[in-house]
Amino acid sequence: MAESAKSDSSADRVGYITRVQSFSACHRLHSALLSDEENKEVFGKCNNPHGHGHNYKEVMVRRKIDRVTGMVMNLTDLKRHIEDVIMTPLDHKNLDKDVPYFATVVSTTENLAVYIWDNMVKVLPPDALYEIKIHETDKNIVTYRGE
């Protein structure tokens, strides 16, 4: 009896899966709301008029573990969504010039995380997206959870 109760409760267990997918893009940190001097002061070398590049990564999904498949989500589906939402529009792009969203939004890693969240949430099952974590460098990581 105890074994049966234990297997029934597995339907309520929640799992987290993370897909680490690197993409490369360049950008320039520059706000139209600041003067050129203020931009240099605030953003330093990241305000270089020619931009600079990063390798960015990772998406985390959180859902109940499916009793039939044993999966939080099929990783093949998640990989396809990442390809459509992140890789195609962002990989090897100049965020400021090639991504319309960043024409009016400063292309900080924080805003990049919001952009990715807003687009991933449209293609994933409801309430599945848990976190966008962007490793801008080995030491700088931005996490966004839709808040």
Short mmCIF file of C-alpha atoms in Angstrom, two decimals:
data_model
loop_
_atom_site.label_atom_id
_atom_site.label_comp_id
_atom_site.label_asym_id
_atom_site.label_seq_id
_atom_site.Cartn_x
_atom_site.Cartn_y
_atom_site.Cartn_z
CA MET A 1 0.00 0.00 0.00
CA ALA A 2 2.78 2.44 0.92
CA GLU A 3 4.54 1.72 -2.42
CA SER A 4 1.35 2.50 -4.35
CA ALA A 5 0.86 5.80 -2.51
CA LYS A 6 4.47 6.73 -3.22
CA SER A 7 4.12 6.20 -6.99
CA ASP A 8 0.84 8.14 -7.09
CA SER A 9 2.45 11.16 -5.44
CA SER A 10 5.07 11.31 -8.21
CA ALA A 11 2.45 13.01 -10.40
CA ASP A 12 2.84 16.10 -8.21
CA ARG A 13 6.62 16.24 -8.38
CA VAL A 14 8.13 19.23 -10.13
CA GLY A 15 11.35 19.04 -12.07
CA TYR A 16 13.65 21.64 -13.58
CA ILE A 17 15.55 21.21 -16.81
CA THR A 18 18.14 23.57 -18.19
CA ARG A 19 19.28 23.81 -21.77
CA VAL A 20 22.64 25.51 -22.15
CA GLN A 21 22.85 26.98 -25.62
CA SER A 22 25.57 29.47 -26.50
CA PHE A 23 25.12 32.25 -28.98
CA SER A 24 27.43 35.07 -29.95
CA ALA A 25 26.31 38.64 -30.47
CA CYS A 26 27.73 42.12 -30.26
CA HIS A 27 26.27 45.32 -28.89
CA ARG A 28 27.07 48.77 -27.62
CA LEU A 29 25.81 49.98 -24.28
CA HIS A 30 24.42 53.41 -25.06
CA SER A 31 21.30 55.19 -23.86
CA ALA A 32 19.59 57.84 -25.97
CA LEU A 33 18.51 59.41 -22.68
CA LEU A 34 22.13 60.24 -21.77
CA SER A 35 24.65 62.56 -23.40
CA ASP A 36 27.71 61.04 -25.08
CA GLU A 37 29.80 62.04 -22.07
CA GLU A 38 27.30 60.50 -19.63
CA ASN A 39 27.21 57.30 -21.69
CA LYS A 40 31.00 57.06 -21.52
CA GLU A 41 30.87 57.68 -17.79
CA VAL A 42 28.14 55.13 -17.09
CA PHE A 43 29.09 52.35 -19.54
CA GLY A 44 32.87 52.85 -19.84
CA LYS A 45 34.57 50.65 -22.44
CA CYS A 46 31.23 48.97 -23.19
CA ASN A 47 30.17 52.26 -24.83
CA ASN A 48 32.74 51.73 -27.62
CA PRO A 49 31.07 53.10 -30.80
CA HIS A 50 32.08 49.92 -32.64
CA GLY A 51 30.54 47.68 -29.97
CA HIS A 52 31.89 44.56 -28.32
CA GLY A 53 30.84 40.91 -28.25
CA HIS A 54 29.81 38.18 -25.84
CA ASN A 55 28.87 34.52 -25.83
CA TYR A 56 25.54 34.20 -24.03
CA LYS A 57 23.62 31.15 -22.72
CA GLU A 58 20.91 29.18 -20.91
CA VAL A 59 17.18 28.61 -20.45
CA MET A 60 15.50 26.77 -17.54
CA VAL A 61 12.06 25.18 -17.64
CA ARG A 62 10.05 24.11 -14.57
CA ARG A 63 7.02 21.82 -14.74
CA LYS A 64 5.44 18.80 -13.18
CA ILE A 65 7.12 15.61 -14.28
CA ASP A 66 4.82 13.85 -16.71
CA ARG A 67 3.73 10.47 -15.32
CA VAL A 68 3.70 8.84 -18.75
CA THR A 69 6.94 10.16 -20.27
CA GLY A 70 8.83 10.88 -17.06
CA MET A 71 9.92 14.20 -18.54
CA VAL A 72 9.50 17.82 -17.51
CA MET A 73 9.56 18.65 -21.21
CA ASN A 74 10.90 16.96 -24.29
CA LEU A 75 14.38 18.42 -24.74
CA THR A 76 13.99 18.18 -28.51
CA ASP A 77 11.04 20.57 -28.30
CA LEU A 78 12.93 22.91 -26.00
CA LYS A 79 15.92 22.89 -28.35
CA ARG A 80 13.64 23.76 -31.30
CA HIS A 81 12.05 26.65 -29.39
CA ILE A 82 15.48 27.99 -28.43
CA GLU A 83 16.56 27.78 -32.06
CA ASP A 84 13.49 29.73 -33.21
CA VAL A 85 13.42 32.34 -30.44
CA ILE A 86 17.07 32.84 -29.56
CA MET A 87 19.49 31.41 -32.09
CA THR A 88 17.89 32.57 -35.35
CA PRO A 89 17.20 36.18 -34.34
CA LEU A 90 20.24 36.74 -32.08
CA ASP A 91 23.21 34.51 -32.98
CA HIS A 92 26.01 36.38 -34.77
CA LYS A 93 23.95 39.55 -34.81
CA ASN A 94 24.54 43.11 -33.76
CA LEU A 95 21.79 43.43 -31.15
CA ASP A 96 21.47 47.19 -31.59
CA LYS A 97 21.23 47.12 -35.38
CA ASP A 98 19.73 43.72 -36.24
CA VAL A 99 17.12 43.25 -33.49
CA PRO A 100 14.31 45.85 -33.71
CA TYR A 101 13.55 45.58 -29.97
CA PHE A 102 16.93 47.10 -29.15
CA ALA A 103 16.43 50.14 -31.38
CA THR A 104 14.77 51.82 -28.37
CA VAL A 105 15.99 49.65 -25.48
CA VAL A 106 19.58 49.67 -24.17
CA SER A 107 21.06 46.26 -24.99
CA THR A 108 22.21 45.41 -21.48
CA THR A 109 22.29 41.77 -20.50
CA GLU A 110 19.34 42.47 -18.19
CA ASN A 111 17.26 43.75 -21.11
CA LEU A 112 18.45 40.85 -23.26
CA ALA A 113 17.14 38.46 -20.60
CA VAL A 114 13.76 40.26 -20.64
CA TYR A 115 13.66 40.08 -24.45
CA ILE A 116 14.38 36.35 -24.42
CA TRP A 117 11.85 35.73 -21.64
CA ASP A 118 9.10 37.66 -23.43
CA ASN A 119 9.64 35.63 -26.59
CA MET A 120 10.22 32.19 -25.01
CA VAL A 121 7.10 32.46 -22.87
CA LYS A 122 5.05 32.76 -26.10
CA VAL A 123 6.18 29.36 -27.43
CA LEU A 124 6.48 27.23 -24.29
CA PRO A 125 3.58 25.56 -22.49
CA PRO A 126 1.84 27.87 -19.98
CA ASP A 127 3.84 28.49 -16.79
CA ALA A 128 6.71 26.31 -18.01
CA LEU A 129 9.40 28.95 -18.33
CA TYR A 130 11.17 29.32 -15.01
CA GLU A 131 14.33 31.26 -15.66
CA ILE A 132 16.54 32.88 -18.24
CA LYS A 133 20.14 32.93 -17.08
CA ILE A 134 22.66 34.69 -19.25
CA HIS A 135 26.35 34.17 -18.69
CA GLU A 136 27.68 37.33 -20.28
CA THR A 137 31.19 36.44 -19.11
CA ASP A 138 32.56 33.80 -16.73
CA LYS A 139 32.08 36.29 -13.91
CA ASN A 140 28.95 38.23 -14.96
CA ILE A 141 25.65 36.35 -14.91
CA VAL A 142 22.15 37.83 -15.17
CA THR A 143 19.08 35.88 -14.07
CA TYR A 144 15.52 36.85 -14.98
CA ARG A 145 12.34 35.07 -13.86
CA GLY A 146 9.64 37.20 -15.41
CA GLU A 147 9.21 39.48 -12.41
#
